[in-house]
Amino acid sequence: MTMTAVPLGTEKMIAGIDQGVGWLTINQPARRNAVSLEMWQGLADACAVFQNDSTVRAVVIQGAGEQSFAAGADISEFEQQRANADQKRRYGEIAARGHKALAALDKPLVAMIRGYCIGGGLAIALTADLRFATPDARFGIPAARLGLGYDYPGVAALARLVGPSCAKDMLFSARQLDAEEALRIGLINRIVEPTAIEATTREYVEGVAENAPLTVATAKAALKMFERYTDQAGAADIATLVDRCFDSNDYREGRRAFMEKRTPRFKGE
């Protein structure tokens, strides 16, 4: 492998280009690759390089280490950076740059998932075109255990992929799904043993990189257009409800309980 490094403004995101494939690594293994604000910016910067480099024909995103793709947002930042609806909006603007950069890629994006893929980590994986996972991978959205709101675009992306019924199950229960269940409901595309997942993913994306790039880009654009046919008339109302969650006492209780490693006591206020 002859990786050409892509310089970023943070060491917590690593990017490089090899054999026509852009590789992006979420690099905070000590915190299970929880994504911080600086990492969202690094992700956006890397995607801009990949998008504008004509030699890059496909992109892979992964988590550093063997234990986690990304275990959500870095909750340790929430008390200072995301403690209410106003802060959530500022935080969201930075995070949105990363999400938009991933979504704007006109090149196939594959998420290579080992271990935990939770909350914001799952939201990142949902922006990928394909998701390959190891048998020990775990998927979930713990918003209901923290008292925060899950924004409409993420809910819509999940529901389009697994259907409204399975999306409701995941959001209402906040439970974690194993790889077999994730494959069964269509959340992931295939399960690959840990010893083979990098080679399998590499073989796949290098094969894609050899295909006609205009054809592949056109297919991706057409499928994006298909996915956009979702009624968004009520999206502003959902955003209001999400803000209510972030301004609630329950959200404050959820943060405290997480930091204190105890069960939260929610009151619906």
PDB file of C-alpha atoms in Angstrom:
ATOM      1  CA  MET A   1       0.000   0.000   0.000  1.00  0.00           C
ATOM      2  CA  THR A   2       1.456   3.367  -1.051  1.00  0.00           C
ATOM      3  CA  MET A   3      -0.782   5.839   0.742  1.00  0.00           C
ATOM      4  CA  THR A   4      -0.421   9.530  -0.054  1.00  0.00           C
ATOM      5  CA  ALA A   5      -1.322  11.464   3.098  1.00  0.00           C
ATOM      6  CA  VAL A   6      -3.889  14.271   3.029  1.00  0.00           C
ATOM      7  CA  PRO A   7      -2.975  16.929   5.639  1.00  0.00           C
ATOM      8  CA  LEU A   8      -5.817  17.903   7.979  1.00  0.00           C
ATOM      9  CA  GLY A   9      -6.107  20.354  10.867  1.00  0.00           C
ATOM     10  CA  THR A  10      -6.491  17.593  13.446  1.00  0.00           C
ATOM     11  CA  GLU A  11      -4.714  14.368  14.306  1.00  0.00           C
ATOM     12  CA  LYS A  12      -8.067  12.833  15.244  1.00  0.00           C
ATOM     13  CA  MET A  13      -8.947  12.381  11.578  1.00  0.00           C
ATOM     14  CA  ILE A  14      -6.531  10.682   9.160  1.00  0.00           C
ATOM     15  CA  ALA A  15      -6.914  10.867   5.391  1.00  0.00           C
ATOM     16  CA  GLY A  16      -4.965   9.436   2.478  1.00  0.00           C
ATOM     17  CA  ILE A  17      -5.234   8.337  -1.157  1.00  0.00           C
ATOM     18  CA  ASP A  18      -4.121   4.963  -2.515  1.00  0.00           C
ATOM     19  CA  GLN A  19      -4.821   3.250  -5.848  1.00  0.00           C
ATOM     20  CA  GLY A  20      -7.648   5.628  -6.766  1.00  0.00           C
ATOM     21  CA  VAL A  21      -9.325   5.248  -3.355  1.00  0.00           C
ATOM     22  CA  GLY A  22      -9.624   7.878  -0.638  1.00  0.00           C
ATOM     23  CA  TRP A  23      -9.255   6.481   2.885  1.00  0.00           C
ATOM     24  CA  LEU A  24     -10.647   8.370   5.872  1.00  0.00           C
ATOM     25  CA  THR A  25     -10.078   7.173   9.452  1.00  0.00           C
ATOM     26  CA  ILE A  26     -11.897   8.434  12.546  1.00  0.00           C
ATOM     27  CA  ASN A  27      -8.962   8.447  14.954  1.00  0.00           C
ATOM     28  CA  GLN A  28      -9.914   8.692  18.622  1.00  0.00           C
ATOM     29  CA  PRO A  29      -9.744   5.021  19.726  1.00  0.00           C
ATOM     30  CA  ALA A  30      -9.279   5.887  23.407  1.00  0.00           C
ATOM     31  CA  ARG A  31     -12.856   7.254  23.326  1.00  0.00           C
ATOM     32  CA  ARG A  32     -14.174   4.560  20.961  1.00  0.00           C
ATOM     33  CA  ASN A  33     -13.758   7.061  18.101  1.00  0.00           C
ATOM     34  CA  ALA A  34     -16.375   9.425  19.513  1.00  0.00           C
ATOM     35  CA  VAL A  35     -16.579  12.386  17.122  1.00  0.00           C
ATOM     36  CA  SER A  36     -15.667  15.850  18.425  1.00  0.00           C
ATOM     37  CA  LEU A  37     -16.169  19.248  16.784  1.00  0.00           C
ATOM     38  CA  GLU A  38     -12.614  19.397  15.431  1.00  0.00           C
ATOM     39  CA  MET A  39     -13.118  15.950  13.911  1.00  0.00           C
ATOM     40  CA  TRP A  40     -16.266  17.074  12.065  1.00  0.00           C
ATOM     41  CA  GLN A  41     -14.236  19.876  10.507  1.00  0.00           C
ATOM     42  CA  GLY A  42     -11.427  17.486   9.568  1.00  0.00           C
ATOM     43  CA  LEU A  43     -13.947  15.161   7.967  1.00  0.00           C
ATOM     44  CA  ALA A  44     -15.323  18.014   5.847  1.00  0.00           C
ATOM     45  CA  ASP A  45     -11.809  19.053   4.777  1.00  0.00           C
ATOM     46  CA  ALA A  46     -10.877  15.501   3.752  1.00  0.00           C
ATOM     47  CA  CYS A  47     -14.061  15.068   1.720  1.00  0.00           C
ATOM     48  CA  ALA A  48     -13.360  18.325  -0.138  1.00  0.00           C
ATOM     49  CA  VAL A  49      -9.959  16.964  -1.182  1.00  0.00           C
ATOM     50  CA  PHE A  50     -11.440  13.637  -2.308  1.00  0.00           C
ATOM     51  CA  GLN A  51     -14.246  15.339  -4.218  1.00  0.00           C
ATOM     52  CA  ASN A  52     -11.896  17.653  -6.105  1.00  0.00           C
ATOM     53  CA  ASP A  53      -9.254  15.013  -6.929  1.00  0.00           C
ATOM     54  CA  SER A  54     -10.122  13.359 -10.242  1.00  0.00           C
ATOM     55  CA  THR A  55      -7.853  10.400  -9.434  1.00  0.00           C
ATOM     56  CA  VAL A  56     -10.077   9.444  -6.491  1.00  0.00           C
ATOM     57  CA  ARG A  57     -12.814   7.121  -7.773  1.00  0.00           C
ATOM     58  CA  ALA A  58     -14.177   5.780  -4.445  1.00  0.00           C
ATOM     59  CA  VAL A  59     -13.867   6.537  -0.720  1.00  0.00           C
ATOM     60  CA  VAL A  60     -13.716   4.330   2.386  1.00  0.00           C
ATOM     61  CA  ILE A  61     -14.442   5.597   5.903  1.00  0.00           C
ATOM     62  CA  GLN A  62     -13.465   3.563   8.963  1.00  0.00           C
ATOM     63  CA  GLY A  63     -12.689   3.847  12.669  1.00  0.00           C
ATOM     64  CA  ALA A  64      -9.209   3.426  14.112  1.00  0.00           C
ATOM     65  CA  GLY A  65      -8.585   0.175  15.966  1.00  0.00           C
ATOM     66  CA  GLU A  66     -10.707  -2.948  16.245  1.00  0.00           C
ATOM     67  CA  GLN A  67     -13.330  -1.923  18.822  1.00  0.00           C
ATOM     68  CA  SER A  68     -15.324   0.890  17.265  1.00  0.00           C
ATOM     69  CA  PHE A  69     -16.273   2.571  14.007  1.00  0.00           C
ATOM     70  CA  ALA A  70     -17.585   5.565  15.962  1.00  0.00           C
ATOM     71  CA  ALA A  71     -19.440   5.455  19.262  1.00  0.00           C
ATOM     72  CA  GLY A  72     -21.446   8.588  18.552  1.00  0.00           C
ATOM     73  CA  ALA A  73     -20.651  12.191  19.302  1.00  0.00           C
ATOM     74  CA  ASP A  74     -18.077  13.006  21.971  1.00  0.00           C
ATOM     75  CA  ILE A  75     -20.529  13.480  24.854  1.00  0.00           C
ATOM     76  CA  SER A  76     -17.777  14.891  27.080  1.00  0.00           C
ATOM     77  CA  GLU A  77     -18.111  18.091  24.983  1.00  0.00           C
ATOM     78  CA  PHE A  78     -21.871  18.404  25.452  1.00  0.00           C
ATOM     79  CA  GLU A  79     -21.851  20.285  28.768  1.00  0.00           C
ATOM     80  CA  GLN A  80     -19.796  23.099  27.230  1.00  0.00           C
ATOM     81  CA  GLN A  81     -20.684  22.812  23.540  1.00  0.00           C
ATOM     82  CA  ARG A  82     -24.201  21.364  23.292  1.00  0.00           C
ATOM     83  CA  ALA A  83     -26.028  22.102  26.552  1.00  0.00           C
ATOM     84  CA  ASN A  84     -29.146  23.779  25.054  1.00  0.00           C
ATOM     85  CA  ALA A  85     -30.901  24.457  21.765  1.00  0.00           C
ATOM     86  CA  ASP A  86     -28.796  27.542  20.912  1.00  0.00           C
ATOM     87  CA  GLN A  87     -25.524  25.706  21.487  1.00  0.00           C
ATOM     88  CA  LYS A  88     -26.942  22.716  19.650  1.00  0.00           C
ATOM     89  CA  ARG A  89     -27.515  24.914  16.590  1.00  0.00           C
ATOM     90  CA  ARG A  90     -23.912  26.174  16.628  1.00  0.00           C
ATOM     91  CA  TYR A  91     -22.616  22.647  17.185  1.00  0.00           C
ATOM     92  CA  GLY A  92     -24.934  21.441  14.433  1.00  0.00           C
ATOM     93  CA  GLU A  93     -23.589  23.960  11.925  1.00  0.00           C
ATOM     94  CA  ILE A  94     -20.077  22.536  12.277  1.00  0.00           C
ATOM     95  CA  ALA A  95     -21.247  18.924  12.289  1.00  0.00           C
ATOM     96  CA  ALA A  96     -23.481  19.666   9.291  1.00  0.00           C
ATOM     97  CA  ARG A  97     -20.424  20.646   7.246  1.00  0.00           C
ATOM     98  CA  GLY A  98     -19.075  17.152   7.735  1.00  0.00           C
ATOM     99  CA  HIS A  99     -22.390  15.474   6.935  1.00  0.00           C
ATOM    100  CA  LYS A 100     -22.928  17.674   3.872  1.00  0.00           C
ATOM    101  CA  ALA A 101     -19.402  16.983   2.647  1.00  0.00           C
ATOM    102  CA  LEU A 102     -20.001  13.239   2.894  1.00  0.00           C
ATOM    103  CA  ALA A 103     -23.406  13.558   1.234  1.00  0.00           C
ATOM    104  CA  ALA A 104     -21.979  15.756  -1.534  1.00  0.00           C
ATOM    105  CA  LEU A 105     -19.450  13.162  -2.661  1.00  0.00           C
ATOM    106  CA  ASP A 106     -20.351  12.054  -6.174  1.00  0.00           C
ATOM    107  CA  LYS A 107     -18.046   9.046  -5.722  1.00  0.00           C
ATOM    108  CA  PRO A 108     -19.083   5.781  -4.054  1.00  0.00           C
ATOM    109  CA  LEU A 109     -18.590   5.879  -0.276  1.00  0.00           C
ATOM    110  CA  VAL A 110     -18.165   2.629   1.684  1.00  0.00           C
ATOM    111  CA  ALA A 111     -18.259   2.482   5.491  1.00  0.00           C
ATOM    112  CA  MET A 112     -15.993  -0.265   6.874  1.00  0.00           C
ATOM    113  CA  ILE A 113     -17.428  -0.980  10.322  1.00  0.00           C
ATOM    114  CA  ARG A 114     -15.752  -2.773  13.200  1.00  0.00           C
ATOM    115  CA  GLY A 115     -17.323  -2.825  16.658  1.00  0.00           C
ATOM    116  CA  TYR A 116     -19.566   0.001  17.852  1.00  0.00           C
ATOM    117  CA  CYS A 117     -21.441   2.146  15.339  1.00  0.00           C
ATOM    118  CA  ILE A 118     -23.682   4.206  17.588  1.00  0.00           C
ATOM    119  CA  GLY A 119     -25.632   7.497  17.448  1.00  0.00           C
ATOM    120  CA  GLY A 120     -23.644  10.056  15.491  1.00  0.00           C
ATOM    121  CA  GLY A 121     -21.379   7.248  14.315  1.00  0.00           C
ATOM    122  CA  LEU A 122     -24.359   5.500  12.762  1.00  0.00           C
ATOM    123  CA  ALA A 123     -25.427   8.820  11.225  1.00  0.00           C
ATOM    124  CA  ILE A 124     -22.032   8.961   9.499  1.00  0.00           C
ATOM    125  CA  ALA A 125     -22.385   5.358   8.318  1.00  0.00           C
ATOM    126  CA  LEU A 126     -25.852   6.147   6.944  1.00  0.00           C
ATOM    127  CA  THR A 127     -24.329   8.723   4.578  1.00  0.00           C
ATOM    128  CA  ALA A 128     -22.293   5.925   2.985  1.00  0.00           C
ATOM    129  CA  ASP A 129     -23.575   4.155  -0.112  1.00  0.00           C
ATOM    130  CA  LEU A 130     -22.614   0.743   1.284  1.00  0.00           C
ATOM    131  CA  ARG A 131     -21.776  -0.597   4.741  1.00  0.00           C
ATOM    132  CA  PHE A 132     -19.532  -3.634   5.350  1.00  0.00           C
ATOM    133  CA  ALA A 133     -19.283  -4.826   8.955  1.00  0.00           C
ATOM    134  CA  THR A 134     -17.568  -7.405  11.117  1.00  0.00           C
ATOM    135  CA  PRO A 135     -19.647  -9.950  13.079  1.00  0.00           C
ATOM    136  CA  ASP A 136     -18.976  -8.097  16.353  1.00  0.00           C
ATOM    137  CA  ALA A 137     -20.381  -4.799  15.043  1.00  0.00           C
ATOM    138  CA  ARG A 138     -23.137  -3.159  17.115  1.00  0.00           C
ATOM    139  CA  PHE A 139     -25.598  -0.542  15.884  1.00  0.00           C
ATOM    140  CA  GLY A 140     -27.922   1.778  17.770  1.00  0.00           C
ATOM    141  CA  ILE A 141     -29.271   5.270  18.408  1.00  0.00           C
ATOM    142  CA  PRO A 142     -29.266   6.039  22.170  1.00  0.00           C
ATOM    143  CA  ALA A 143     -31.016   9.431  21.911  1.00  0.00           C
ATOM    144  CA  ALA A 144     -33.999   8.256  24.000  1.00  0.00           C
ATOM    145  CA  ARG A 145     -31.627   7.330  26.860  1.00  0.00           C
ATOM    146  CA  LEU A 146     -30.001  10.761  26.806  1.00  0.00           C
ATOM    147  CA  GLY A 147     -33.049  12.962  26.302  1.00  0.00           C
ATOM    148  CA  LEU A 148     -31.767  14.616  23.138  1.00  0.00           C
ATOM    149  CA  GLY A 149     -33.602  14.959  19.837  1.00  0.00           C
ATOM    150  CA  TYR A 150     -32.554  13.144  16.672  1.00  0.00           C
ATOM    151  CA  ASP A 151     -32.760  15.488  13.681  1.00  0.00           C
ATOM    152  CA  TYR A 152     -35.119  14.828  10.769  1.00  0.00           C
ATOM    153  CA  PRO A 153     -32.439  14.136   8.107  1.00  0.00           C
ATOM    154  CA  GLY A 154     -30.968  11.327  10.215  1.00  0.00           C
ATOM    155  CA  VAL A 155     -34.369   9.824  10.963  1.00  0.00           C
ATOM    156  CA  ALA A 156     -35.343  10.022   7.285  1.00  0.00           C
ATOM    157  CA  ALA A 157     -32.086   8.404   6.162  1.00  0.00           C
ATOM    158  CA  LEU A 158     -32.579   5.558   8.627  1.00  0.00           C
ATOM    159  CA  ALA A 159     -36.226   5.019   7.650  1.00  0.00           C
ATOM    160  CA  ARG A 160     -35.428   4.999   3.925  1.00  0.00           C
ATOM    161  CA  LEU A 161     -32.846   2.302   4.537  1.00  0.00           C
ATOM    162  CA  VAL A 162     -34.590  -0.043   6.991  1.00  0.00           C
ATOM    163  CA  GLY A 163     -38.232   1.055   6.702  1.00  0.00           C
ATOM    164  CA  PRO A 164     -40.356   3.066   9.162  1.00  0.00           C
ATOM    165  CA  SER A 165     -41.184   0.104  11.413  1.00  0.00           C
ATOM    166  CA  CYS A 166     -37.569  -0.905  12.072  1.00  0.00           C
ATOM    167  CA  ALA A 167     -36.571   2.755  12.413  1.00  0.00           C
ATOM    168  CA  LYS A 168     -39.252   3.227  15.082  1.00  0.00           C
ATOM    169  CA  ASP A 169     -38.013   0.155  16.922  1.00  0.00           C
ATOM    170  CA  MET A 170     -34.439   1.482  16.990  1.00  0.00           C
ATOM    171  CA  LEU A 171     -35.434   5.018  18.005  1.00  0.00           C
ATOM    172  CA  PHE A 172     -38.095   4.111  20.586  1.00  0.00           C
ATOM    173  CA  SER A 173     -36.145   1.355  22.334  1.00  0.00           C
ATOM    174  CA  ALA A 174     -32.622   2.814  21.978  1.00  0.00           C
ATOM    175  CA  ARG A 175     -31.445  -0.801  21.913  1.00  0.00           C
ATOM    176  CA  GLN A 176     -28.376  -2.058  20.077  1.00  0.00           C
ATOM    177  CA  LEU A 177     -28.587  -4.380  17.078  1.00  0.00           C
ATOM    178  CA  ASP A 178     -25.987  -7.030  16.344  1.00  0.00           C
ATOM    179  CA  ALA A 179     -24.555  -7.503  12.864  1.00  0.00           C
ATOM    180  CA  GLU A 180     -26.914 -10.350  11.922  1.00  0.00           C
ATOM    181  CA  GLU A 181     -30.015  -8.291  12.687  1.00  0.00           C
ATOM    182  CA  ALA A 182     -28.525  -5.240  10.965  1.00  0.00           C
ATOM    183  CA  LEU A 183     -27.960  -7.339   7.843  1.00  0.00           C
ATOM    184  CA  ARG A 184     -31.466  -8.802   7.995  1.00  0.00           C
ATOM    185  CA  ILE A 185     -33.184  -5.393   8.092  1.00  0.00           C
ATOM    186  CA  GLY A 186     -30.912  -3.884   5.424  1.00  0.00           C
ATOM    187  CA  LEU A 187     -28.890  -1.586   7.660  1.00  0.00           C
ATOM    188  CA  ILE A 188     -25.649  -3.130   6.363  1.00  0.00           C
ATOM    189  CA  ASN A 189     -24.798  -4.826   3.075  1.00  0.00           C
ATOM    190  CA  ARG A 190     -22.556  -7.657   4.182  1.00  0.00           C
ATOM    191  CA  ILE A 191     -20.789  -9.226   7.155  1.00  0.00           C
ATOM    192  CA  VAL A 192     -17.083  -9.988   6.805  1.00  0.00           C
ATOM    193  CA  GLU A 193     -14.752 -11.646   9.297  1.00  0.00           C
ATOM    194  CA  PRO A 194     -12.363  -9.224  11.049  1.00  0.00           C
ATOM    195  CA  THR A 195      -9.290 -10.791   9.441  1.00  0.00           C
ATOM    196  CA  ALA A 196     -10.741 -10.270   5.974  1.00  0.00           C
ATOM    197  CA  ILE A 197     -12.741  -7.042   6.148  1.00  0.00           C
ATOM    198  CA  GLU A 198      -9.968  -4.665   5.060  1.00  0.00           C
ATOM    199  CA  ALA A 199      -8.908  -6.889   2.151  1.00  0.00           C
ATOM    200  CA  THR A 200     -12.541  -7.438   1.124  1.00  0.00           C
ATOM    201  CA  THR A 201     -13.333  -3.737   1.259  1.00  0.00           C
ATOM    202  CA  ARG A 202     -10.151  -2.837  -0.591  1.00  0.00           C
ATOM    203  CA  GLU A 203     -10.858  -5.367  -3.330  1.00  0.00           C
ATOM    204  CA  TYR A 204     -14.399  -4.031  -3.710  1.00  0.00           C
ATOM    205  CA  VAL A 205     -13.556  -0.322  -3.901  1.00  0.00           C
ATOM    206  CA  GLU A 206     -10.563  -0.880  -6.168  1.00  0.00           C
ATOM    207  CA  GLY A 207     -12.899  -2.773  -8.488  1.00  0.00           C
ATOM    208  CA  VAL A 208     -15.322   0.164  -8.390  1.00  0.00           C
ATOM    209  CA  ALA A 209     -12.406   2.531  -9.098  1.00  0.00           C
ATOM    210  CA  GLU A 210     -11.715   0.648 -12.316  1.00  0.00           C
ATOM    211  CA  ASN A 211     -15.261   1.162 -13.605  1.00  0.00           C
ATOM    212  CA  ALA A 212     -16.391   4.086 -15.766  1.00  0.00           C
ATOM    213  CA  PRO A 213     -16.495   7.055 -13.353  1.00  0.00           C
ATOM    214  CA  LEU A 214     -19.198   8.963 -15.244  1.00  0.00           C
ATOM    215  CA  THR A 215     -21.466   5.908 -15.219  1.00  0.00           C
ATOM    216  CA  VAL A 216     -20.933   5.358 -11.501  1.00  0.00           C
ATOM    217  CA  ALA A 217     -21.463   9.055 -10.696  1.00  0.00           C
ATOM    218  CA  THR A 218     -24.636   9.119 -12.795  1.00  0.00           C
ATOM    219  CA  ALA A 219     -26.012   6.060 -11.020  1.00  0.00           C
ATOM    220  CA  LYS A 220     -25.308   7.636  -7.633  1.00  0.00           C
ATOM    221  CA  ALA A 221     -26.939  10.925  -8.695  1.00  0.00           C
ATOM    222  CA  ALA A 222     -30.031   9.098  -9.951  1.00  0.00           C
ATOM    223  CA  LEU A 223     -30.386   7.164  -6.700  1.00  0.00           C
ATOM    224  CA  LYS A 224     -29.972  10.365  -4.690  1.00  0.00           C
ATOM    225  CA  MET A 225     -32.786  11.882  -6.704  1.00  0.00           C
ATOM    226  CA  PHE A 226     -34.955   8.832  -6.000  1.00  0.00           C
ATOM    227  CA  GLU A 227     -34.291   9.127  -2.256  1.00  0.00           C
ATOM    228  CA  ARG A 228     -35.269  12.807  -2.195  1.00  0.00           C
ATOM    229  CA  TYR A 229     -38.888  12.010  -2.978  1.00  0.00           C
ATOM    230  CA  THR A 230     -39.824  12.196   0.693  1.00  0.00           C
ATOM    231  CA  ASP A 231     -42.358  14.673   2.054  1.00  0.00           C
ATOM    232  CA  GLN A 232     -40.407  17.312   4.002  1.00  0.00           C
ATOM    233  CA  ALA A 233     -43.278  19.740   4.587  1.00  0.00           C
ATOM    234  CA  GLY A 234     -43.249  18.999   8.304  1.00  0.00           C
ATOM    235  CA  ALA A 235     -39.463  19.146   8.729  1.00  0.00           C
ATOM    236  CA  ALA A 236     -39.611  22.591  10.418  1.00  0.00           C
ATOM    237  CA  ASP A 237     -42.109  21.246  12.976  1.00  0.00           C
ATOM    238  CA  ILE A 238     -39.750  18.348  13.724  1.00  0.00           C
ATOM    239  CA  ALA A 239     -36.880  20.807  14.198  1.00  0.00           C
ATOM    240  CA  THR A 240     -38.961  22.638  16.815  1.00  0.00           C
ATOM    241  CA  LEU A 241     -39.566  19.405  18.687  1.00  0.00           C
ATOM    242  CA  VAL A 242     -35.843  18.572  18.523  1.00  0.00           C
ATOM    243  CA  ASP A 243     -35.031  21.987  20.059  1.00  0.00           C
ATOM    244  CA  ARG A 244     -37.517  21.285  22.838  1.00  0.00           C
ATOM    245  CA  CYS A 245     -35.592  18.102  23.667  1.00  0.00           C
ATOM    246  CA  PHE A 246     -32.281  19.968  23.839  1.00  0.00           C
ATOM    247  CA  ASP A 247     -33.745  22.645  26.160  1.00  0.00           C
ATOM    248  CA  SER A 248     -35.421  20.115  28.463  1.00  0.00           C
ATOM    249  CA  ASN A 249     -34.597  19.105  32.028  1.00  0.00           C
ATOM    250  CA  ASP A 250     -34.598  15.525  30.773  1.00  0.00           C
ATOM    251  CA  TYR A 251     -31.635  16.263  28.492  1.00  0.00           C
ATOM    252  CA  ARG A 252     -29.728  17.806  31.406  1.00  0.00           C
ATOM    253  CA  GLU A 253     -30.562  14.715  33.461  1.00  0.00           C
ATOM    254  CA  GLY A 254     -29.461  12.449  30.590  1.00  0.00           C
ATOM    255  CA  ARG A 255     -26.064  14.165  30.377  1.00  0.00           C
ATOM    256  CA  ARG A 256     -25.518  14.021  34.131  1.00  0.00           C
ATOM    257  CA  ALA A 257     -26.542  10.377  34.315  1.00  0.00           C
ATOM    258  CA  PHE A 258     -24.168   9.477  31.487  1.00  0.00           C
ATOM    259  CA  MET A 259     -21.227  11.224  33.163  1.00  0.00           C
ATOM    260  CA  GLU A 260     -22.136   9.730  36.562  1.00  0.00           C
ATOM    261  CA  LYS A 261     -22.622   6.254  35.034  1.00  0.00           C
ATOM    262  CA  ARG A 262     -26.125   5.795  36.417  1.00  0.00           C
ATOM    263  CA  THR A 263     -29.632   5.214  35.054  1.00  0.00           C
ATOM    264  CA  PRO A 264     -31.316   8.518  34.106  1.00  0.00           C
ATOM    265  CA  ARG A 265     -34.581   9.540  35.765  1.00  0.00           C
ATOM    266  CA  PHE A 266     -36.658  11.196  33.065  1.00  0.00           C
ATOM    267  CA  LYS A 267     -39.795  13.229  33.873  1.00  0.00           C
ATOM    268  CA  GLY A 268     -40.916  14.391  30.426  1.00  0.00           C
ATOM    269  CA  GLU A 269     -40.145  18.027  31.066  1.00  0.00           C
TER     270      GLU A 269
END
